[in-house]
Short mmCIF file of C-alpha atoms and ligand atoms in Angstrom, two decimals:
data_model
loop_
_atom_site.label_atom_id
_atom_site.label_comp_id
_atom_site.label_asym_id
_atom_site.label_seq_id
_atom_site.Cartn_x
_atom_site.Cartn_y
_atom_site.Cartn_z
CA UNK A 1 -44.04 14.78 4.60
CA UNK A 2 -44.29 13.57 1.07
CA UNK A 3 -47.80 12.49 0.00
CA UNK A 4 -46.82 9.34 -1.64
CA UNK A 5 -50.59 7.78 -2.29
CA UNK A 6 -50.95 9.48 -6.29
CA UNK A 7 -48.90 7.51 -8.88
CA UNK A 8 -47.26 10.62 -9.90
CA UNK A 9 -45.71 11.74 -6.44
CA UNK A 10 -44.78 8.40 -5.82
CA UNK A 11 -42.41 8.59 -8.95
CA UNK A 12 -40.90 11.88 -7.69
CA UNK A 13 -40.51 10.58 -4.11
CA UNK A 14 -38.24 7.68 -5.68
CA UNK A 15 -36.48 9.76 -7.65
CA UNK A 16 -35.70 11.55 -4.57
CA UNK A 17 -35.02 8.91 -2.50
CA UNK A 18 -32.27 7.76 -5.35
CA UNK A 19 -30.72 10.91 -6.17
CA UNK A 20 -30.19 12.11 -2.65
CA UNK A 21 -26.62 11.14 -1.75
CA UNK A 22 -26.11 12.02 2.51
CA UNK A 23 -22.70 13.17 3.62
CA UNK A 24 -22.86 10.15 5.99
CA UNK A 25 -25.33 7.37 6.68
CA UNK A 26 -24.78 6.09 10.17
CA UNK A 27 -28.27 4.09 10.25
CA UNK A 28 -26.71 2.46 7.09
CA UNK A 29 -24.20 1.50 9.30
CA UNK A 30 -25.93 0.55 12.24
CA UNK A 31 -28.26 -1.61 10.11
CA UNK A 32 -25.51 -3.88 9.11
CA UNK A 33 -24.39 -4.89 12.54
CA UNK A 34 -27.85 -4.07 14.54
CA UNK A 35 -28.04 -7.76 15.87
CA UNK A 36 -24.45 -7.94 17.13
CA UNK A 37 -25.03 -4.45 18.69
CA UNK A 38 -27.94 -5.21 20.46
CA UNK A 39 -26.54 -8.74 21.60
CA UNK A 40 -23.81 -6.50 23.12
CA UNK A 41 -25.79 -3.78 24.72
CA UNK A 42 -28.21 -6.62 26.39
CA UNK A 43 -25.20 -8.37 27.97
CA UNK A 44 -23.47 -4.99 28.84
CA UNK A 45 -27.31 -3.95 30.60
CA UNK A 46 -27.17 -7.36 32.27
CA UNK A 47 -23.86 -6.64 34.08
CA UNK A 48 -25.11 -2.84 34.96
CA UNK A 49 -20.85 -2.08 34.95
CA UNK A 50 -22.12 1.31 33.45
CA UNK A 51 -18.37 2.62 34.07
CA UNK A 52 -15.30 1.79 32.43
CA UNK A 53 -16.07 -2.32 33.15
CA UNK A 54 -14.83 -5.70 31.77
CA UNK A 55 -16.46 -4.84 28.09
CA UNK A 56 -13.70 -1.47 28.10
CA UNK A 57 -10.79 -3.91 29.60
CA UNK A 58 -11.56 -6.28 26.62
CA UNK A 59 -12.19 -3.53 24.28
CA UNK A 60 -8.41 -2.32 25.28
CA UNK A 61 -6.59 -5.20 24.91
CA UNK A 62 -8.44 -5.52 21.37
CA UNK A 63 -7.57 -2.05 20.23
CA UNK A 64 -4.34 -2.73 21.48
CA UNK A 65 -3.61 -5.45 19.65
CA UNK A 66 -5.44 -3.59 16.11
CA UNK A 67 -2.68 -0.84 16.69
CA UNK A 68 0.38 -3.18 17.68
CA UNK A 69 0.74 -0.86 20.64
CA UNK A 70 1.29 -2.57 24.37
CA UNK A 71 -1.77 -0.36 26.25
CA UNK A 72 -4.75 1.14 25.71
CA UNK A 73 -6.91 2.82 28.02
CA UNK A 74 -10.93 3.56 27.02
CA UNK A 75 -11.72 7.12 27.64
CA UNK A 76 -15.08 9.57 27.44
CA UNK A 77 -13.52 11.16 24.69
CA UNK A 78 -10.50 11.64 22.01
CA UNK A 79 -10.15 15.34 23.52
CA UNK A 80 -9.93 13.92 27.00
CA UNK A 81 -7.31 11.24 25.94
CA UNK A 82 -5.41 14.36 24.32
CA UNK A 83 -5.24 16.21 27.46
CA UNK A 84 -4.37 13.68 30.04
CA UNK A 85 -1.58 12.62 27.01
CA UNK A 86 -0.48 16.45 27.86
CA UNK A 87 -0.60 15.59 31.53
CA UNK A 88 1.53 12.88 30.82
CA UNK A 89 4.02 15.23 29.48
CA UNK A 90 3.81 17.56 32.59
CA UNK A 91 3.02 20.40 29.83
CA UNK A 92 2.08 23.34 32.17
CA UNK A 93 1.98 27.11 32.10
CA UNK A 94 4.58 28.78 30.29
CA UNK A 95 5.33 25.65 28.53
CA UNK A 96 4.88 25.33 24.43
CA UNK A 97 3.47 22.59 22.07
CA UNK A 98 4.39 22.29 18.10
CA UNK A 99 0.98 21.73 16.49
CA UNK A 100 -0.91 22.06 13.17
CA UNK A 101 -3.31 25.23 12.85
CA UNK A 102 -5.66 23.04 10.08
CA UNK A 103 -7.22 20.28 12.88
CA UNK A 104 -10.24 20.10 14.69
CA UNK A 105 -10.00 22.65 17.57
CA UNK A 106 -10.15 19.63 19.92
CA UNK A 107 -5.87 19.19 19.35
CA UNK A 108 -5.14 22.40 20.64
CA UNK A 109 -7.31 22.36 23.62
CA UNK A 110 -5.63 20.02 24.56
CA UNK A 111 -2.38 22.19 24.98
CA UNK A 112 -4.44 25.17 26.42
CA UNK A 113 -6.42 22.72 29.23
CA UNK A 114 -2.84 22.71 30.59
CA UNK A 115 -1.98 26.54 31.01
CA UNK A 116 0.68 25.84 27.66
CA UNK A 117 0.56 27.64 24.16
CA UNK A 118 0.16 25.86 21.19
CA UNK A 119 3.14 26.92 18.37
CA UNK A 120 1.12 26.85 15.03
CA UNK A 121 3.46 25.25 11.99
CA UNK A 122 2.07 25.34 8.78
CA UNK A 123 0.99 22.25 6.60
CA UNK A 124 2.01 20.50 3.81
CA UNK A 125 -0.22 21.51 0.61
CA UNK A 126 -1.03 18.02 -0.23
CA UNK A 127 -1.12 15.86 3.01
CA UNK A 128 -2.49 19.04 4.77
CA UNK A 129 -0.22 17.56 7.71
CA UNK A 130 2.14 19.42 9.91
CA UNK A 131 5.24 20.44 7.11
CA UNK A 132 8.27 19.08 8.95
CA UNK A 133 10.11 21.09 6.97
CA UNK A 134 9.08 23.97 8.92
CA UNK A 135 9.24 21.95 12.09
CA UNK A 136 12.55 23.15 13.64
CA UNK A 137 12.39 26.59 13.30
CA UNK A 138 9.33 26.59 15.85
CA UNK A 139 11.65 24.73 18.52
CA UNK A 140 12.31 27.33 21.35
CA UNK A 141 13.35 26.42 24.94
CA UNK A 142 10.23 26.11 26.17
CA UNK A 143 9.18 23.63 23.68
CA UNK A 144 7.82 20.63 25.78
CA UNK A 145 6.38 18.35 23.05
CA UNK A 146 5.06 18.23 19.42
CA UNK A 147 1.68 17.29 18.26
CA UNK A 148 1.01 16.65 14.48
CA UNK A 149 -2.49 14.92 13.57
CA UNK A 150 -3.32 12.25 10.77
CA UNK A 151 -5.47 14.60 9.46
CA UNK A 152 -8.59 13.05 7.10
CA UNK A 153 -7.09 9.28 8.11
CA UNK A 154 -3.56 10.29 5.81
CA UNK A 155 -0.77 9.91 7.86
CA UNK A 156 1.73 12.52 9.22
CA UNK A 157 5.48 12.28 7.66
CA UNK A 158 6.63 10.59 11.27
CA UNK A 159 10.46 9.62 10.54
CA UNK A 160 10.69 13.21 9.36
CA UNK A 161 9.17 14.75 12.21
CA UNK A 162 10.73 11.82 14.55
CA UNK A 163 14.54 13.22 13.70
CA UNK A 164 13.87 16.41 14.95
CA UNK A 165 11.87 15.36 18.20
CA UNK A 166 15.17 13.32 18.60
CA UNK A 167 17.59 15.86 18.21
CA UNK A 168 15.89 17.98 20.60
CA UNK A 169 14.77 15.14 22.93
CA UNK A 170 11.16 16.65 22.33
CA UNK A 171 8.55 13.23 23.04
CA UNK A 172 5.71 13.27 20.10
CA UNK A 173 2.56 12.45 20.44
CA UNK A 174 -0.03 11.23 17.57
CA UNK A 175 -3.41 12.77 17.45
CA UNK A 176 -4.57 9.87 15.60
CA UNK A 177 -8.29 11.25 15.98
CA UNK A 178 -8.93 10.55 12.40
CA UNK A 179 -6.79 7.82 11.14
CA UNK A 180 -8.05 4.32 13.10
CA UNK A 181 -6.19 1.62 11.05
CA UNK A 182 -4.40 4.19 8.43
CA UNK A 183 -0.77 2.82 8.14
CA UNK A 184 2.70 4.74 7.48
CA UNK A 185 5.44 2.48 5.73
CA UNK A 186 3.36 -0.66 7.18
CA UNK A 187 3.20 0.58 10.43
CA UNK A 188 -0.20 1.89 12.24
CA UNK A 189 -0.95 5.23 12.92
CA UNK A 190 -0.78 5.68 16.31
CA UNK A 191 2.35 3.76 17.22
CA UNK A 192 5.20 6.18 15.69
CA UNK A 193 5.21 8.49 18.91
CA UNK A 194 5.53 8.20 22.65
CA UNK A 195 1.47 8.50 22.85
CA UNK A 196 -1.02 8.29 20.59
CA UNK A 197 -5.02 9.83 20.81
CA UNK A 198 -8.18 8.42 19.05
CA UNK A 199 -11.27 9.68 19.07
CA UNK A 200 -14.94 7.22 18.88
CA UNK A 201 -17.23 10.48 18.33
CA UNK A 202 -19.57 8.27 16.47
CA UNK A 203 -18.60 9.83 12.55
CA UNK A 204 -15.28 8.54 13.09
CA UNK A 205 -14.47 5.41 11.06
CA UNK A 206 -14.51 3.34 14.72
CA UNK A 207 -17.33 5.76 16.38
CA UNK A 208 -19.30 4.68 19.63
CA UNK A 209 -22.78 5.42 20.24
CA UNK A 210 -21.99 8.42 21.78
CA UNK A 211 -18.95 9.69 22.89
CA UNK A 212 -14.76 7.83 23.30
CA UNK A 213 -11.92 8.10 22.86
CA UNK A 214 -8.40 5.84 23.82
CA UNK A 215 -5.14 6.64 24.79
CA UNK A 216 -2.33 4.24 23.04
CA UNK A 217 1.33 4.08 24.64
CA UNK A 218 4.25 1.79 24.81
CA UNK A 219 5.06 3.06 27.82
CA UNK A 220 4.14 1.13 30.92
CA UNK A 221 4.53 3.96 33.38
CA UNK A 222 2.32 6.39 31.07
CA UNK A 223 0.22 3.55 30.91
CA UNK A 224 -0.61 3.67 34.90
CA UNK A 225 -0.08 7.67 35.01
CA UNK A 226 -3.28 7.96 32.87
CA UNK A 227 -5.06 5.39 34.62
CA UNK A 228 -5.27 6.96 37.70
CA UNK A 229 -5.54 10.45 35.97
CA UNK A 230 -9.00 9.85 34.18
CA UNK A 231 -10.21 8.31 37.35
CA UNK A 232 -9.72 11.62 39.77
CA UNK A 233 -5.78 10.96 39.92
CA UNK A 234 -6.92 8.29 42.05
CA UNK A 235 -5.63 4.30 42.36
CA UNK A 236 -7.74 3.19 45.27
CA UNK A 237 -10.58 4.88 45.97
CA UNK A 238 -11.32 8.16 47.95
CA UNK A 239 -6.94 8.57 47.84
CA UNK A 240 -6.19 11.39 45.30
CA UNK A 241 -2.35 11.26 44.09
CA UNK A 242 -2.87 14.31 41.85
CA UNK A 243 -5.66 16.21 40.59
CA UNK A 244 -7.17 14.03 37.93
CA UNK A 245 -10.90 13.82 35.74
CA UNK A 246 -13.36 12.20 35.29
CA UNK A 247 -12.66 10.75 31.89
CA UNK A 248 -13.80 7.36 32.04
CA UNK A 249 -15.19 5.22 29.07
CA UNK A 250 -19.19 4.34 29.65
CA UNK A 251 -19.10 0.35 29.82
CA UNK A 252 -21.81 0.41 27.22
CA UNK A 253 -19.57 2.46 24.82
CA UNK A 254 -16.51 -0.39 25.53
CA UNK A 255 -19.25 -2.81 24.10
CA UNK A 256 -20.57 -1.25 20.98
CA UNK A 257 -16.94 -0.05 20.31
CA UNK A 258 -16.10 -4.32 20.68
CA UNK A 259 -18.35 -5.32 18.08
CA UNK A 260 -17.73 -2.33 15.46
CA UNK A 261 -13.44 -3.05 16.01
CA UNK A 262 -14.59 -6.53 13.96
CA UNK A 263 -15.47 -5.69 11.00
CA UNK A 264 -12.79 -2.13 11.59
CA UNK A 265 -10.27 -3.60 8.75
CA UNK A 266 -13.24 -4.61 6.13
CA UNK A 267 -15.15 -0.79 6.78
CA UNK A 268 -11.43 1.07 5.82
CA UNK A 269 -10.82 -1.08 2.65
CA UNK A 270 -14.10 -0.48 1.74
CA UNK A 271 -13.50 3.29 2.37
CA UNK A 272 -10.87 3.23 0.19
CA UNK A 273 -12.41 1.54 -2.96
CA UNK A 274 -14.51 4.26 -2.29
CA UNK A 275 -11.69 7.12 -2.50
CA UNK A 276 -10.28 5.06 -5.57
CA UNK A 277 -13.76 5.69 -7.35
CA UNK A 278 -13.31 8.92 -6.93
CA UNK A 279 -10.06 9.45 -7.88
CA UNK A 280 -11.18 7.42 -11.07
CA UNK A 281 -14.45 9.19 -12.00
CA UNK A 282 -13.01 12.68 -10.91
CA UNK A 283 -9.56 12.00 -12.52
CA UNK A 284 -10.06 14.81 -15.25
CA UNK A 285 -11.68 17.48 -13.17
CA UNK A 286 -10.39 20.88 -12.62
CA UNK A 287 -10.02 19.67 -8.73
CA UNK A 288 -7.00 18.79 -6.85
CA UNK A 289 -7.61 15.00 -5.38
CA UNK A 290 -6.29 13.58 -2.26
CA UNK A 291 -2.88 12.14 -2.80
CA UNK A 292 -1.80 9.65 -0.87
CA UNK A 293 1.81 10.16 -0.08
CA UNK A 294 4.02 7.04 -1.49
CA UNK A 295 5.05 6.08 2.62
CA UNK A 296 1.01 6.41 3.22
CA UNK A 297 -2.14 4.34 3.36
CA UNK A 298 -4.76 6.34 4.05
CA UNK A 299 -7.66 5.23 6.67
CA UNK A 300 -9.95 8.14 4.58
CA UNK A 301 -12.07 9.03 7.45
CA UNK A 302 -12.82 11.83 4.78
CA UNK A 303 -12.60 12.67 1.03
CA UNK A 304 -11.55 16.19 0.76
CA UNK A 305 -10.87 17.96 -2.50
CA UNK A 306 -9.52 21.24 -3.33
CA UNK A 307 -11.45 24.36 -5.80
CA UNK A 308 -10.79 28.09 -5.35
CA UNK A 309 -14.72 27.99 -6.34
CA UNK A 310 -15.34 25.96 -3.49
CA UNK A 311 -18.12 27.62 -1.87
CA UNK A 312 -20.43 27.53 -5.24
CA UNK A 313 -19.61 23.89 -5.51
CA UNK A 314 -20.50 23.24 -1.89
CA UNK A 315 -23.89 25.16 -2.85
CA UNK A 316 -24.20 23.18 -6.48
CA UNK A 317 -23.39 19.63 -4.39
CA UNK A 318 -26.12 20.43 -1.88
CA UNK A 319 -28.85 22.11 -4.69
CA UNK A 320 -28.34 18.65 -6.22
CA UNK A 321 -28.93 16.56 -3.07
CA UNK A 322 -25.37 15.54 -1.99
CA UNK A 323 -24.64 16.38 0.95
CA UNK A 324 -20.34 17.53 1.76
CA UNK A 325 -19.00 19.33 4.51
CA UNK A 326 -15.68 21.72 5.46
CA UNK A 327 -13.17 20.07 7.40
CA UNK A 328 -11.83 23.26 8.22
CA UNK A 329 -13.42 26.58 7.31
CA UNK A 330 -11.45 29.01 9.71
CA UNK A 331 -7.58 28.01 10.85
CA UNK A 332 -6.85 27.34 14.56
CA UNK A 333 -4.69 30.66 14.91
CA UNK A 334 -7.35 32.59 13.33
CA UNK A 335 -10.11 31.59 16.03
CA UNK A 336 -11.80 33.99 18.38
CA UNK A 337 -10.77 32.11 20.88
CA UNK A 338 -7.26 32.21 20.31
CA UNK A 339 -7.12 35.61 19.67
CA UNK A 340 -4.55 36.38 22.13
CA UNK A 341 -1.72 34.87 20.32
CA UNK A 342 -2.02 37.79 18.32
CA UNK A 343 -1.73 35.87 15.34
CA UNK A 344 -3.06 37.76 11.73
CA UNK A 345 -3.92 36.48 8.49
CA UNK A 346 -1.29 35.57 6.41
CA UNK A 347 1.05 33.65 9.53
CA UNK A 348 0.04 30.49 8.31
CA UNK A 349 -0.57 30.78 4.33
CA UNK A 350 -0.79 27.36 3.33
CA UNK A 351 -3.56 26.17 6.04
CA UNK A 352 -5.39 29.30 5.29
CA UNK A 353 -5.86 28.55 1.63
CA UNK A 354 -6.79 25.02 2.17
CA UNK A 355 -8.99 26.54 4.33
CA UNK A 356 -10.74 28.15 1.62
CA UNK A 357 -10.69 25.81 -1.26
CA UNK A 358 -11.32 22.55 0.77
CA UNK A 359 -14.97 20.65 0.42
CA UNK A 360 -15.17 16.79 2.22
CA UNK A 361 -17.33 14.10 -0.12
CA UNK A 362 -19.25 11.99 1.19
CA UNK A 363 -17.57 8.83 1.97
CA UNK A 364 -18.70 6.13 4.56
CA UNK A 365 -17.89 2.04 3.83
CA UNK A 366 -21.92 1.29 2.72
CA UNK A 367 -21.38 4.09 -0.24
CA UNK A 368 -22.78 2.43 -3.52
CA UNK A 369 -21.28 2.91 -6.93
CA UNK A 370 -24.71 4.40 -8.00
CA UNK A 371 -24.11 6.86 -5.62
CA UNK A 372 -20.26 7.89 -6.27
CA UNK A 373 -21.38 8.23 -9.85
CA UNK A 374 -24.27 10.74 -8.94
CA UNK A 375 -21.45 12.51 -7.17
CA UNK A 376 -19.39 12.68 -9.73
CA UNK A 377 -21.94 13.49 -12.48
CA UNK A 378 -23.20 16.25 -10.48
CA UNK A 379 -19.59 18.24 -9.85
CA UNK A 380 -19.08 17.28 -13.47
CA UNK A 381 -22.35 18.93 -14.33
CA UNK A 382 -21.00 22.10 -12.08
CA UNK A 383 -17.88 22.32 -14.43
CA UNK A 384 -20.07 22.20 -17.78
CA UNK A 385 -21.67 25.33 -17.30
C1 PLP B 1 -8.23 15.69 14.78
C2 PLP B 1 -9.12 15.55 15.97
N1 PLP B 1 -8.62 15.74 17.19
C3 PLP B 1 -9.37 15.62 18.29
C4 PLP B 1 -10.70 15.28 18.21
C5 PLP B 1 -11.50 15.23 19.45
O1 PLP B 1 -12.13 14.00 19.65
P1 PLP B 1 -13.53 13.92 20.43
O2 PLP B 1 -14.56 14.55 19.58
O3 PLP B 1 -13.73 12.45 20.62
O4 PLP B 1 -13.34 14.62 21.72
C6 PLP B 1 -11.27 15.04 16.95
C7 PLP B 1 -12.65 14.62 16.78
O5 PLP B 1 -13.63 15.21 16.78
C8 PLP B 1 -10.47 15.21 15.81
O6 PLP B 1 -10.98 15.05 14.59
#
């Protein structure tokens, strides 16, 4: 701890205190709303219904409505929603699923939970979204369903993508993990497929305290399909249908996610007069920016920008008290874990150099202007010398 009681480290522990700009300040957050949260949690403690419960129904029909989407069903987490959305899909052993190599691993689990093999397309250099230009020639016979992501809260080219799932009567399914409220030709993410995933992991722009995650459909009969899935495959109790989870929302989760869905719309606009700041104040860097693409608006759960110097920025940024991140260092098909695909370096080019050159800035809805201009003065400062 900093010995603040002489004049003169007082000065330096304010200067700190200034100058230090985090990756992400949830207590910022928290602060803001702290008396509607705890309003919430005391009324959710009162009713003890510590499992799924009426503050997840009414948290469903809200999130419902935000999307424009007829259900939504609370679960314990966006990787959970993903795999009972696989479920859904009866994908099963031998079966394969079209997905993006540059995501959290959390999308292809989802495909490997079932027995199935994710197909790895590569992305788009400027989206960093599943190229649907490359789409088709990964269709094979036992292609059961395709799974882009909104990856950093920019939408996914769907009407692209949406022709080919059409041709080959493939169903797609948005993993919409990062992209709460983004919006593709005035449509929400999350609506453009047969199912749609989001994740509440509490750095997402809607984030619980703790862990959530919702599953978004049109479709009444996936609707009760997943129902019964994330409760043990079971619609009244101690009678199993099929073998099922345990992938319920917490009750308490369906209340704090309630209250932060309010003030949802006013947190992404003020994420993106954040990314416009950027964009402004980095306009004449050596960087490449995020682009939004002209059919997008982007929910910017993150700011990512591109350097082949990358990793001595990352280590200038963070010498310099700004904090950034790497959303993603290693490719999917370049995992340990996934090893025996059997893919190599090289299969995937365009992931694997965004994989080296991206760095995430900080970007949350409480970021100040005084602290987007110490972030830009600082990379600025790393291009001087
Ligand atoms: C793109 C993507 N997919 C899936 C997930 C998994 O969500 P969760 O962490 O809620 O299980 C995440 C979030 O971490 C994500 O960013």
């Amino acid at each position: 701890m900093l010995d603040c009681s002489s004049g003169r480290e007082s000065v330096i522990f304010i200067r700190e205190m200034t100058d230090k700009v985090p990756y992400l300040d949830l207590p910022a957050q928290i602060r803001g709303i702290r008396k509607e949260i705890d309003a919430a949690l005391a009324r959710a403690l009162d009713n003890c219904a510590f499992c799924l419960g009426p503050d997840v129904a009414q948290f469903e029909k809200d999130f419902a409505k935000f999307c424009g989407a007829e259900h939504c069903l609370g679960f314990n987490s966006g990787t959970s929603a993903l795999h009972v959305a696989m479920r859904l899909l009866n994908v099963g052993l031998g079966d394969e699923v079209i997905t993006t190599p540059y995501t959290f691993i959390a999308t292809s689990w989802a495909i490997s939970y079932c027995g199935a093999k994710p197909v790895y397309v590569d992305i788009d250099d400027t989206t960093f979204n599943l190229d649907p230009k490359l789409l088709e020639k990964a269709v094979t016979p036992r292609t059961k369903a395709v799974l882009p992501v909104h990856l950093y809260g920019h939408p996914f080219d769907a009407d692209a993508i949406l022709e080919i799932c059409r041709k080959h009567k493939l169903p797609l399914v948005e993993d919409a993990c990062q992209a709460h409220g983004a919006k593709y030709k005035g449509r929400t993410a999350g609506t453009l497929g047969d199912i749609s995933c989001f994740s509440f992991y509490p750095a997402k722009n809607l984030g619980a305290c703790g862990e959530g995650g919702a599953l978004v459909t049109n479709n009444a009969a996936f609707d009760k399909r997943a129902r019964a899935l994330r409760e043990h495959g079971s619609t009244v109790r101690y009678y199993h249908d099929e073998v099922g989870y345990n992938y319920r929302m917490a009750g308490i989760q369906g209340a704090v996610l309630g209250v932060k869905l309010k003030h949802l719309a006013k947190w992404t606009a003020e994420r993106q007069r954040v990314a416009h700041r950027y964009h402004e104040l980095l306009a004449d860097m050596p960087l490449q920016l995020p682009r939004e693409a002209a059919w997008a608006e982007s929910a910017y759960h993150l700011y990512v920008v591109r350097h082949p110097r990358r990793d001595d920025l990352k280590k200038h940024l963070e010498a310099n008290g700004v904090g950034c991140a790497l959303h993603y260092p290693l490719p999917l098909h370049l995992q340990k874990c996934y090893a025996s695909l059997g893919h190599k370096a090289g299969d995937f080019p365009v992931a694997e150099k965004a994989a080296r050159e991206c760095l995430s800035l900080p970007i949350f809805p409480e970021l100040t202007d005084p602290q987007i201009q110490r972030v830009g003065a600082v990379i600025k400062d790393f291009f001087k010398k």
